[in-house]
C-alpha cells in the first residue's frame, strides 16, 4: 500500500508479557516516529529515527521500551514486562526527510495495545 | 506548565456557524506551527501549517500571536464533517513535534 502500515492493529496481552509492534513507513521516507496516544489525550512522542539511528529517544518512558530500525525502513517497537499503564494506541509516522518544515507527518492507523 | 495547552472541549457548534479555539505554547523558540485533524479512532492528518502570522485555507483560518504565545484556529460555515479533534503542534528546533491534547469539535444539525 501507499501509506504507513502498522501491525498488529490490535494486541491484547497479559501483564508481564513481551510485545512487539511493527511499522512499515512510506517508501522513501527516511524519518520515522513513534507516538503513544491514550484515550482523550494527544499523541505523546516516544522516539524518532533518521535512517537507521535513533536521533531522539527522549520520549521513551523507561528502559522497558526499545525501538529498532535496522535497515532504515521497517521499525519495531518492543515493550518488555508490559504493565496495565502501557495500554494505549501506538502510532507510527513517517516523513520524507528529517526536515520537518512542512510539518507533515504521515501516520499509520495505529496498534491498539491492551494489557490485562 | 505544559508545552502545549488546548481547551479539550467539546465545542458544540450549530451547522453553518463559526467556531474558534486557541492553543497556547510555552516554548518561545517555536517557529513553525501546525494544526492536525483527528477523527474518532483514526490517525491524525495535517490540516494546515503556519509559518508567519497566519494562514487561510478555505473555511479554515489560523492566526499566530507570538507575543502572547498562542495560535488560534477558526472554522467558518461549519459542516457536519468538521466534527473531529483538532491537535495543535508547535515546532521548535529539531524534528520532534509535540502535540497538544486536542480540542474536540462537534457540529450539530
JSON list of C-alpha atoms in Angstrom, two decimals:
[
{"chain": "A", "resi": 1, "resn": "UNK", "atom": "CA", "xyz": [0.00, 0.00, 0.00]},
{"chain": "A", "resi": 2, "resn": "UNK", "atom": "CA", "xyz": [0.96, 3.64, -0.31]},
{"chain": "A", "resi": 3, "resn": "UNK", "atom": "CA", "xyz": [0.56, 4.61, 3.34]},
{"chain": "A", "resi": 4, "resn": "UNK", "atom": "CA", "xyz": [2.19, 3.80, 6.65]},
{"chain": "A", "resi": 5, "resn": "UNK", "atom": "CA", "xyz": [1.33, 0.26, 7.67]},
{"chain": "A", "resi": 6, "resn": "UNK", "atom": "CA", "xyz": [1.23, -0.91, 11.28]},
{"chain": "A", "resi": 7, "resn": "UNK", "atom": "CA", "xyz": [0.77, -4.41, 12.62]},
{"chain": "A", "resi": 8, "resn": "UNK", "atom": "CA", "xyz": [-0.92, -5.76, 14.57]},
{"chain": "A", "resi": 9, "resn": "UNK", "atom": "CA", "xyz": [-3.89, -3.42, 14.57]},
{"chain": "A", "resi": 10, "resn": "UNK", "atom": "CA", "xyz": [-4.95, -4.83, 17.92]},
{"chain": "A", "resi": 11, "resn": "UNK", "atom": "CA", "xyz": [-2.96, -6.65, 20.55]},
{"chain": "A", "resi": 12, "resn": "UNK", "atom": "CA", "xyz": [-4.25, -7.96, 23.85]},
{"chain": "A", "resi": 13, "resn": "UNK", "atom": "CA", "xyz": [-1.65, -9.29, 26.24]},
{"chain": "A", "resi": 14, "resn": "UNK", "atom": "CA", "xyz": [-1.22, -10.10, 29.88]},
{"chain": "A", "resi": 15, "resn": "UNK", "atom": "CA", "xyz": [0.73, -8.07, 32.38]},
{"chain": "A", "resi": 16, "resn": "UNK", "atom": "CA", "xyz": [4.38, -9.04, 32.34]},
{"chain": "A", "resi": 17, "resn": "UNK", "atom": "CA", "xyz": [4.46, -10.28, 28.76]},
{"chain": "A", "resi": 18, "resn": "UNK", "atom": "CA", "xyz": [6.69, -9.05, 25.92]},
{"chain": "A", "resi": 19, "resn": "UNK", "atom": "CA", "xyz": [5.19, -7.25, 22.93]},
{"chain": "A", "resi": 20, "resn": "UNK", "atom": "CA", "xyz": [6.47, -6.18, 19.51]},
{"chain": "A", "resi": 21, "resn": "UNK", "atom": "CA", "xyz": [4.73, -3.63, 17.32]},
{"chain": "A", "resi": 22, "resn": "UNK", "atom": "CA", "xyz": [5.78, -3.21, 13.72]},
{"chain": "A", "resi": 23, "resn": "UNK", "atom": "CA", "xyz": [5.75, -0.17, 11.45]},
{"chain": "A", "resi": 24, "resn": "UNK", "atom": "CA", "xyz": [6.33, -0.13, 7.71]},
{"chain": "A", "resi": 25, "resn": "UNK", "atom": "CA", "xyz": [6.76, 3.52, 6.62]},
{"chain": "A", "resi": 26, "resn": "UNK", "atom": "CA", "xyz": [6.02, 5.07, 3.25]},
{"chain": "A", "resi": 27, "resn": "UNK", "atom": "CA", "xyz": [8.66, 4.00, 0.75]},
{"chain": "A", "resi": 28, "resn": "UNK", "atom": "CA", "xyz": [11.48, 6.51, 0.57]},
{"chain": "A", "resi": 29, "resn": "UNK", "atom": "CA", "xyz": [10.67, 8.23, 3.86]},
{"chain": "A", "resi": 30, "resn": "UNK", "atom": "CA", "xyz": [13.85, 8.48, 5.86]},
{"chain": "A", "resi": 31, "resn": "UNK", "atom": "CA", "xyz": [12.35, 9.79, 9.08]},
{"chain": "A", "resi": 32, "resn": "UNK", "atom": "CA", "xyz": [10.20, 7.56, 11.30]},
{"chain": "A", "resi": 33, "resn": "UNK", "atom": "CA", "xyz": [8.44, 8.43, 14.53]},
{"chain": "A", "resi": 34, "resn": "UNK", "atom": "CA", "xyz": [6.70, 6.51, 17.26]},
{"chain": "A", "resi": 35, "resn": "UNK", "atom": "CA", "xyz": [3.99, 8.15, 19.34]},
{"chain": "A", "resi": 36, "resn": "UNK", "atom": "CA", "xyz": [1.67, 6.81, 22.03]},
{"chain": "A", "resi": 37, "resn": "UNK", "atom": "CA", "xyz": [-1.88, 8.03, 22.46]},
{"chain": "A", "resi": 38, "resn": "UNK", "atom": "CA", "xyz": [-4.14, 7.38, 25.40]},
{"chain": "A", "resi": 39, "resn": "UNK", "atom": "CA", "xyz": [-7.89, 7.97, 25.31]},
{"chain": "A", "resi": 40, "resn": "UNK", "atom": "CA", "xyz": [-8.71, 11.67, 25.33]},
{"chain": "A", "resi": 41, "resn": "UNK", "atom": "CA", "xyz": [-5.07, 12.73, 25.02]},
{"chain": "A", "resi": 42, "resn": "UNK", "atom": "CA", "xyz": [-2.90, 13.95, 22.19]},
{"chain": "A", "resi": 43, "resn": "UNK", "atom": "CA", "xyz": [-0.13, 11.79, 20.74]},
{"chain": "A", "resi": 44, "resn": "UNK", "atom": "CA", "xyz": [2.86, 11.58, 23.08]},
{"chain": "A", "resi": 45, "resn": "UNK", "atom": "CA", "xyz": [6.30, 11.48, 21.43]},
{"chain": "A", "resi": 46, "resn": "UNK", "atom": "CA", "xyz": [8.37, 8.36, 22.08]},
{"chain": "A", "resi": 47, "resn": "UNK", "atom": "CA", "xyz": [11.25, 8.15, 19.61]},
{"chain": "A", "resi": 48, "resn": "UNK", "atom": "CA", "xyz": [12.42, 9.48, 16.25]},
{"chain": "A", "resi": 49, "resn": "UNK", "atom": "CA", "xyz": [14.66, 7.71, 13.72]},
{"chain": "A", "resi": 50, "resn": "UNK", "atom": "CA", "xyz": [16.60, 9.32, 10.93]},
{"chain": "A", "resi": 51, "resn": "UNK", "atom": "CA", "xyz": [17.65, 6.41, 8.78]},
{"chain": "A", "resi": 52, "resn": "UNK", "atom": "CA", "xyz": [18.81, 3.55, 10.96]},
{"chain": "A", "resi": 53, "resn": "UNK", "atom": "CA", "xyz": [19.75, 5.57, 14.01]},
{"chain": "A", "resi": 54, "resn": "UNK", "atom": "CA", "xyz": [17.60, 6.84, 16.82]},
{"chain": "A", "resi": 55, "resn": "UNK", "atom": "CA", "xyz": [18.06, 10.61, 16.58]},
{"chain": "A", "resi": 56, "resn": "UNK", "atom": "CA", "xyz": [15.92, 11.35, 19.62]},
{"chain": "A", "resi": 57, "resn": "UNK", "atom": "CA", "xyz": [14.68, 8.76, 22.10]},
{"chain": "A", "resi": 58, "resn": "UNK", "atom": "CA", "xyz": [13.88, 11.23, 24.86]},
{"chain": "A", "resi": 59, "resn": "UNK", "atom": "CA", "xyz": [10.23, 10.22, 24.94]},
{"chain": "A", "resi": 60, "resn": "UNK", "atom": "CA", "xyz": [10.71, 6.56, 25.82]},
{"chain": "A", "resi": 61, "resn": "UNK", "atom": "CA", "xyz": [9.18, 6.32, 29.32]},
{"chain": "A", "resi": 62, "resn": "UNK", "atom": "CA", "xyz": [11.63, 3.78, 30.76]},
{"chain": "A", "resi": 63, "resn": "UNK", "atom": "CA", "xyz": [14.03, 1.01, 29.84]},
{"chain": "A", "resi": 64, "resn": "UNK", "atom": "CA", "xyz": [11.20, -1.44, 29.19]},
{"chain": "A", "resi": 65, "resn": "UNK", "atom": "CA", "xyz": [10.67, 0.34, 25.90]},
{"chain": "A", "resi": 66, "resn": "UNK", "atom": "CA", "xyz": [13.05, -0.08, 22.98]},
{"chain": "A", "resi": 67, "resn": "UNK", "atom": "CA", "xyz": [12.80, 0.51, 19.25]},
{"chain": "A", "resi": 68, "resn": "UNK", "atom": "CA", "xyz": [14.92, -0.51, 16.30]},
{"chain": "A", "resi": 69, "resn": "UNK", "atom": "CA", "xyz": [15.10, 0.26, 12.61]},
{"chain": "A", "resi": 70, "resn": "UNK", "atom": "CA", "xyz": [17.98, -1.92, 11.42]},
{"chain": "A", "resi": 71, "resn": "UNK", "atom": "CA", "xyz": [17.75, -1.29, 7.68]},
{"chain": "A", "resi": 72, "resn": "UNK", "atom": "CA", "xyz": [16.36, 2.21, 7.72]},
{"chain": "A", "resi": 73, "resn": "UNK", "atom": "CA", "xyz": [12.88, 1.16, 6.69]},
{"chain": "A", "resi": 74, "resn": "UNK", "atom": "CA", "xyz": [10.71, -1.08, 8.89]},
{"chain": "A", "resi": 75, "resn": "UNK", "atom": "CA", "xyz": [10.79, -0.30, 12.59]},
{"chain": "A", "resi": 76, "resn": "UNK", "atom": "CA", "xyz": [9.82, -2.41, 15.59]},
{"chain": "A", "resi": 77, "resn": "UNK", "atom": "CA", "xyz": [8.78, -1.03, 18.96]},
{"chain": "A", "resi": 78, "resn": "UNK", "atom": "CA", "xyz": [9.50, -3.52, 21.71]},
{"chain": "A", "resi": 79, "resn": "UNK", "atom": "CA", "xyz": [7.93, -3.43, 25.16]},
{"chain": "A", "resi": 80, "resn": "UNK", "atom": "CA", "xyz": [9.19, -5.74, 27.88]},
{"chain": "A", "resi": 81, "resn": "UNK", "atom": "CA", "xyz": [7.34, -6.75, 31.04]},
{"chain": "A", "resi": 82, "resn": "UNK", "atom": "CA", "xyz": [4.19, -4.95, 29.97]},
{"chain": "A", "resi": 83, "resn": "UNK", "atom": "CA", "xyz": [2.15, -3.09, 32.56]},
{"chain": "A", "resi": 84, "resn": "UNK", "atom": "CA", "xyz": [-1.51, -2.10, 32.52]},
{"chain": "A", "resi": 85, "resn": "UNK", "atom": "CA", "xyz": [-0.43, 1.52, 32.15]},
{"chain": "A", "resi": 86, "resn": "UNK", "atom": "CA", "xyz": [1.14, 0.68, 28.78]},
{"chain": "A", "resi": 87, "resn": "UNK", "atom": "CA", "xyz": [-2.33, 0.23, 27.30]},
{"chain": "A", "resi": 88, "resn": "UNK", "atom": "CA", "xyz": [-2.72, 2.81, 24.53]},
{"chain": "A", "resi": 89, "resn": "UNK", "atom": "CA", "xyz": [-2.72, 3.24, 20.78]},
{"chain": "A", "resi": 90, "resn": "UNK", "atom": "CA", "xyz": [0.84, 3.23, 19.45]},
{"chain": "A", "resi": 91, "resn": "UNK", "atom": "CA", "xyz": [1.11, 5.41, 16.37]},
{"chain": "A", "resi": 92, "resn": "UNK", "atom": "CA", "xyz": [3.88, 5.31, 13.84]},
{"chain": "A", "resi": 93, "resn": "UNK", "atom": "CA", "xyz": [4.51, 8.17, 11.44]},
{"chain": "A", "resi": 94, "resn": "UNK", "atom": "CA", "xyz": [6.98, 8.86, 8.68]},
{"chain": "A", "resi": 95, "resn": "UNK", "atom": "CA", "xyz": [8.14, 11.89, 6.75]},
{"chain": "A", "resi": 96, "resn": "UNK", "atom": "CA", "xyz": [10.12, 12.33, 3.60]},
{"chain": "A", "resi": 97, "resn": "UNK", "atom": "CA", "xyz": [13.17, 13.65, 5.37]},
{"chain": "A", "resi": 98, "resn": "UNK", "atom": "CA", "xyz": [14.25, 14.82, 8.74]},
{"chain": "A", "resi": 99, "resn": "UNK", "atom": "CA", "xyz": [13.41, 18.37, 7.77]},
{"chain": "A", "resi": 100, "resn": "UNK", "atom": "CA", "xyz": [10.00, 18.98, 9.23]},
{"chain": "A", "resi": 101, "resn": "UNK", "atom": "CA", "xyz": [9.50, 22.48, 7.91]},
{"chain": "A", "resi": 102, "resn": "UNK", "atom": "CA", "xyz": [6.38, 21.26, 6.22]},
{"chain": "A", "resi": 103, "resn": "UNK", "atom": "CA", "xyz": [5.32, 19.65, 9.46]},
{"chain": "A", "resi": 104, "resn": "UNK", "atom": "CA", "xyz": [3.70, 16.81, 7.63]},
{"chain": "A", "resi": 105, "resn": "UNK", "atom": "CA", "xyz": [3.91, 13.51, 9.36]},
{"chain": "A", "resi": 106, "resn": "UNK", "atom": "CA", "xyz": [2.04, 10.66, 7.71]},
{"chain": "A", "resi": 107, "resn": "UNK", "atom": "CA", "xyz": [0.56, 8.44, 10.37]},
{"chain": "A", "resi": 108, "resn": "UNK", "atom": "CA", "xyz": [-0.40, 4.80, 10.30]},
{"chain": "A", "resi": 109, "resn": "UNK", "atom": "CA", "xyz": [-3.72, 3.67, 11.73]},
{"chain": "A", "resi": 110, "resn": "UNK", "atom": "CA", "xyz": [-2.01, 2.61, 14.94]},
{"chain": "A", "resi": 111, "resn": "UNK", "atom": "CA", "xyz": [-1.63, -0.51, 17.01]},
{"chain": "A", "resi": 112, "resn": "UNK", "atom": "CA", "xyz": [-4.07, -0.68, 19.90]},
{"chain": "A", "resi": 113, "resn": "UNK", "atom": "CA", "xyz": [-2.38, -2.38, 22.85]},
{"chain": "A", "resi": 114, "resn": "UNK", "atom": "CA", "xyz": [-4.41, -3.65, 25.78]},
{"chain": "A", "resi": 115, "resn": "UNK", "atom": "CA", "xyz": [-2.58, -5.06, 28.78]},
{"chain": "A", "resi": 116, "resn": "UNK", "atom": "CA", "xyz": [-4.84, -7.08, 31.08]},
{"chain": "B", "resi": 1, "resn": "UNK", "atom": "CA", "xyz": [3.28, 24.48, 32.60]},
{"chain": "B", "resi": 2, "resn": "UNK", "atom": "CA", "xyz": [2.60, 22.05, 29.76]},
{"chain": "B", "resi": 3, "resn": "UNK", "atom": "CA", "xyz": [4.43, 22.62, 26.49]},
{"chain": "B", "resi": 4, "resn": "UNK", "atom": "CA", "xyz": [1.17, 22.84, 24.59]},
{"chain": "B", "resi": 5, "resn": "UNK", "atom": "CA", "xyz": [-2.24, 23.51, 26.12]},
{"chain": "B", "resi": 6, "resn": "UNK", "atom": "CA", "xyz": [-5.60, 23.25, 24.46]},
{"chain": "B", "resi": 7, "resn": "UNK", "atom": "CA", "xyz": [-9.18, 23.51, 25.73]},
{"chain": "B", "resi": 8, "resn": "UNK", "atom": "CA", "xyz": [-10.37, 19.90, 25.40]},
{"chain": "B", "resi": 9, "resn": "UNK", "atom": "CA", "xyz": [-13.95, 21.00, 24.66]},
{"chain": "B", "resi": 10, "resn": "UNK", "atom": "CA", "xyz": [-16.20, 19.73, 23.32]},
{"chain": "B", "resi": 11, "resn": "UNK", "atom": "CA", "xyz": [-17.26, 22.78, 21.37]},
{"chain": "B", "resi": 12, "resn": "UNK", "atom": "CA", "xyz": [-20.83, 22.14, 20.29]},
{"chain": "B", "resi": 13, "resn": "UNK", "atom": "CA", "xyz": [-21.38, 24.10, 17.10]},
{"chain": "B", "resi": 14, "resn": "UNK", "atom": "CA", "xyz": [-24.57, 24.52, 15.07]},
{"chain": "B", "resi": 15, "resn": "UNK", "atom": "CA", "xyz": [-24.11, 23.66, 11.43]},
{"chain": "B", "resi": 16, "resn": "UNK", "atom": "CA", "xyz": [-23.22, 26.80, 9.48]},
{"chain": "B", "resi": 17, "resn": "UNK", "atom": "CA", "xyz": [-21.85, 28.65, 12.50]},
{"chain": "B", "resi": 18, "resn": "UNK", "atom": "CA", "xyz": [-18.31, 29.83, 13.18]},
{"chain": "B", "resi": 19, "resn": "UNK", "atom": "CA", "xyz": [-16.16, 28.34, 15.88]},
{"chain": "B", "resi": 20, "resn": "UNK", "atom": "CA", "xyz": [-12.72, 29.38, 17.11]},
{"chain": "B", "resi": 21, "resn": "UNK", "atom": "CA", "xyz": [-10.39, 27.97, 19.71]},
{"chain": "B", "resi": 22, "resn": "UNK", "atom": "CA", "xyz": [-6.88, 28.63, 20.90]},
{"chain": "B", "resi": 23, "resn": "UNK", "atom": "CA", "xyz": [-3.71, 26.75, 21.65]},
{"chain": "B", "resi": 24, "resn": "UNK", "atom": "CA", "xyz": [-1.04, 28.14, 23.96]},
{"chain": "B", "resi": 25, "resn": "UNK", "atom": "CA", "xyz": [2.58, 27.04, 23.81]},
{"chain": "B", "resi": 26, "resn": "UNK", "atom": "CA", "xyz": [5.40, 27.53, 26.28]},
{"chain": "B", "resi": 27, "resn": "UNK", "atom": "CA", "xyz": [8.49, 27.39, 24.06]},
{"chain": "B", "resi": 28, "resn": "UNK", "atom": "CA", "xyz": [9.09, 30.90, 22.75]},
{"chain": "B", "resi": 29, "resn": "UNK", "atom": "CA", "xyz": [11.60, 29.44, 20.27]},
{"chain": "B", "resi": 30, "resn": "UNK", "atom": "CA", "xyz": [8.82, 27.72, 18.34]},
{"chain": "B", "resi": 31, "resn": "UNK", "atom": "CA", "xyz": [9.00, 28.82, 14.72]},
{"chain": "B", "resi": 32, "resn": "UNK", "atom": "CA", "xyz": [6.53, 26.67, 12.86]},
{"chain": "B", "resi": 33, "resn": "UNK", "atom": "CA", "xyz": [3.04, 25.65, 13.87]},
{"chain": "B", "resi": 34, "resn": "UNK", "atom": "CA", "xyz": [0.69, 23.02, 12.58]},
{"chain": "B", "resi": 35, "resn": "UNK", "atom": "CA", "xyz": [-2.91, 22.03, 13.04]},
{"chain": "B", "resi": 36, "resn": "UNK", "atom": "CA", "xyz": [-3.73, 18.35, 12.68]},
{"chain": "B", "resi": 37, "resn": "UNK", "atom": "CA", "xyz": [-7.21, 16.90, 12.49]},
{"chain": "B", "resi": 38, "resn": "UNK", "atom": "CA", "xyz": [-8.05, 13.56, 14.08]},
{"chain": "B", "resi": 39, "resn": "UNK", "atom": "CA", "xyz": [-11.34, 11.80, 13.50]},
{"chain": "B", "resi": 40, "resn": "UNK", "atom": "CA", "xyz": [-12.64, 9.41, 16.13]},
{"chain": "B", "resi": 41, "resn": "UNK", "atom": "CA", "xyz": [-10.48, 6.28, 16.30]},
{"chain": "B", "resi": 42, "resn": "UNK", "atom": "CA", "xyz": [-8.48, 7.39, 13.27]},
{"chain": "B", "resi": 43, "resn": "UNK", "atom": "CA", "xyz": [-4.95, 8.66, 12.80]},
{"chain": "B", "resi": 44, "resn": "UNK", "atom": "CA", "xyz": [-4.07, 12.39, 12.83]},
{"chain": "B", "resi": 45, "resn": "UNK", "atom": "CA", "xyz": [-3.78, 14.15, 9.49]},
{"chain": "B", "resi": 46, "resn": "UNK", "atom": "CA", "xyz": [-2.23, 17.52, 8.70]},
{"chain": "B", "resi": 47, "resn": "UNK", "atom": "CA", "xyz": [-4.85, 20.25, 8.29]},
{"chain": "B", "resi": 48, "resn": "UNK", "atom": "CA", "xyz": [-2.68, 23.32, 7.85]},
{"chain": "B", "resi": 49, "resn": "UNK", "atom": "CA", "xyz": [0.71, 24.85, 8.50]},
{"chain": "B", "resi": 50, "resn": "UNK", "atom": "CA", "xyz": [1.52, 28.29, 9.89]},
{"chain": "B", "resi": 51, "resn": "UNK", "atom": "CA", "xyz": [4.94, 29.88, 9.43]},
{"chain": "B", "resi": 52, "resn": "UNK", "atom": "CA", "xyz": [4.27, 33.60, 9.80]},
{"chain": "B", "resi": 53, "resn": "UNK", "atom": "CA", "xyz": [1.36, 35.46, 11.35]},
{"chain": "B", "resi": 54, "resn": "UNK", "atom": "CA", "xyz": [-1.33, 33.23, 9.95]},
{"chain": "B", "resi": 55, "resn": "UNK", "atom": "CA", "xyz": [-2.72, 31.13, 7.18]},
{"chain": "B", "resi": 56, "resn": "UNK", "atom": "CA", "xyz": [-6.07, 30.70, 5.50]},
{"chain": "B", "resi": 57, "resn": "UNK", "atom": "CA", "xyz": [-7.31, 27.67, 3.63]},
{"chain": "B", "resi": 58, "resn": "UNK", "atom": "CA", "xyz": [-10.91, 27.82, 2.55]},
{"chain": "B", "resi": 59, "resn": "UNK", "atom": "CA", "xyz": [-13.12, 27.89, 5.62]},
{"chain": "B", "resi": 60, "resn": "UNK", "atom": "CA", "xyz": [-10.18, 27.44, 7.97]},
{"chain": "B", "resi": 61, "resn": "UNK", "atom": "CA", "xyz": [-8.07, 30.31, 9.29]},
{"chain": "B", "resi": 62, "resn": "UNK", "atom": "CA", "xyz": [-5.13, 30.01, 11.65]},
{"chain": "B", "resi": 63, "resn": "UNK", "atom": "CA", "xyz": [-3.70, 33.06, 13.40]},
{"chain": "B", "resi": 64, "resn": "UNK", "atom": "CA", "xyz": [-0.48, 33.24, 15.35]},
{"chain": "B", "resi": 65, "resn": "UNK", "atom": "CA", "xyz": [0.18, 35.62, 18.22]},
{"chain": "B", "resi": 66, "resn": "UNK", "atom": "CA", "xyz": [3.86, 35.27, 19.09]},
{"chain": "B", "resi": 67, "resn": "UNK", "atom": "CA", "xyz": [3.79, 37.92, 21.80]},
{"chain": "B", "resi": 68, "resn": "UNK", "atom": "CA", "xyz": [1.17, 36.03, 23.78]},
{"chain": "B", "resi": 69, "resn": "UNK", "atom": "CA", "xyz": [2.35, 32.63, 22.57]},
{"chain": "B", "resi": 70, "resn": "UNK", "atom": "CA", "xyz": [-0.87, 31.27, 21.23]},
{"chain": "B", "resi": 71, "resn": "UNK", "atom": "CA", "xyz": [-2.24, 30.14, 17.92]},
{"chain": "B", "resi": 72, "resn": "UNK", "atom": "CA", "xyz": [-5.91, 30.02, 17.06]},
{"chain": "B", "resi": 73, "resn": "UNK", "atom": "CA", "xyz": [-7.98, 28.07, 14.57]},
{"chain": "B", "resi": 74, "resn": "UNK", "atom": "CA", "xyz": [-11.24, 29.43, 13.20]},
{"chain": "B", "resi": 75, "resn": "UNK", "atom": "CA", "xyz": [-13.71, 27.40, 11.21]},
{"chain": "B", "resi": 76, "resn": "UNK", "atom": "CA", "xyz": [-16.35, 29.28, 9.25]},
{"chain": "B", "resi": 77, "resn": "UNK", "atom": "CA", "xyz": [-19.63, 27.86, 7.92]},
{"chain": "B", "resi": 78, "resn": "UNK", "atom": "CA", "xyz": [-19.14, 24.66, 9.93]},
{"chain": "B", "resi": 79, "resn": "UNK", "atom": "CA", "xyz": [-20.06, 21.40, 8.27]},
{"chain": "B", "resi": 80, "resn": "UNK", "atom": "CA", "xyz": [-21.11, 18.17, 9.96]},
{"chain": "B", "resi": 81, "resn": "UNK", "atom": "CA", "xyz": [-17.91, 16.66, 8.54]},
{"chain": "B", "resi": 82, "resn": "UNK", "atom": "CA", "xyz": [-15.82, 19.16, 10.53]},
{"chain": "B", "resi": 83, "resn": "UNK", "atom": "CA", "xyz": [-16.61, 17.19, 13.69]},
{"chain": "B", "resi": 84, "resn": "UNK", "atom": "CA", "xyz": [-13.24, 15.97, 14.88]},
{"chain": "B", "resi": 85, "resn": "UNK", "atom": "CA", "xyz": [-10.46, 16.64, 17.35]},
{"chain": "B", "resi": 86, "resn": "UNK", "atom": "CA", "xyz": [-8.07, 19.40, 16.34]},
{"chain": "B", "resi": 87, "resn": "UNK", "atom": "CA", "xyz": [-4.49, 18.99, 17.53]},
{"chain": "B", "resi": 88, "resn": "UNK", "atom": "CA", "xyz": [-2.11, 21.91, 17.84]},
{"chain": "B", "resi": 89, "resn": "UNK", "atom": "CA", "xyz": [1.56, 21.21, 17.13]},
{"chain": "B", "resi": 90, "resn": "UNK", "atom": "CA", "xyz": [4.25, 23.85, 17.62]},
{"chain": "B", "resi": 91, "resn": "UNK", "atom": "CA", "xyz": [7.71, 23.06, 16.37]},
{"chain": "B", "resi": 92, "resn": "UNK", "atom": "CA", "xyz": [10.87, 24.40, 17.95]},
{"chain": "B", "resi": 93, "resn": "UNK", "atom": "CA", "xyz": [14.35, 23.30, 16.93]},
{"chain": "B", "resi": 94, "resn": "UNK", "atom": "CA", "xyz": [14.86, 19.75, 15.87]},
{"chain": "B", "resi": 95, "resn": "UNK", "atom": "CA", "xyz": [12.42, 17.29, 14.47]},
{"chain": "B", "resi": 96, "resn": "UNK", "atom": "CA", "xyz": [10.34, 16.39, 17.47]},
{"chain": "B", "resi": 97, "resn": "UNK", "atom": "CA", "xyz": [6.75, 17.51, 17.11]},
{"chain": "B", "resi": 98, "resn": "UNK", "atom": "CA", "xyz": [4.96, 17.91, 20.44]},
{"chain": "B", "resi": 99, "resn": "UNK", "atom": "CA", "xyz": [1.20, 17.55, 20.14]},
{"chain": "B", "resi": 100, "resn": "UNK", "atom": "CA", "xyz": [-1.35, 19.28, 22.28]},
{"chain": "B", "resi": 101, "resn": "UNK", "atom": "CA", "xyz": [-4.14, 17.32, 23.91]},
{"chain": "B", "resi": 102, "resn": "UNK", "atom": "CA", "xyz": [-6.58, 18.39, 21.23]},
{"chain": "B", "resi": 103, "resn": "UNK", "atom": "CA", "xyz": [-9.84, 20.33, 21.08]},
{"chain": "B", "resi": 104, "resn": "UNK", "atom": "CA", "xyz": [-12.94, 18.35, 20.28]},
{"chain": "B", "resi": 105, "resn": "UNK", "atom": "CA", "xyz": [-15.47, 19.96, 17.96]},
{"chain": "B", "resi": 106, "resn": "UNK", "atom": "CA", "xyz": [-18.97, 18.60, 17.44]},
{"chain": "B", "resi": 107, "resn": "UNK", "atom": "CA", "xyz": [-21.01, 20.14, 14.65]},
{"chain": "B", "resi": 108, "resn": "UNK", "atom": "CA", "xyz": [-24.71, 19.51, 15.01]},
{"chain": "B", "resi": 109, "resn": "UNK", "atom": "CA", "xyz": [-27.54, 19.93, 12.51]}
]
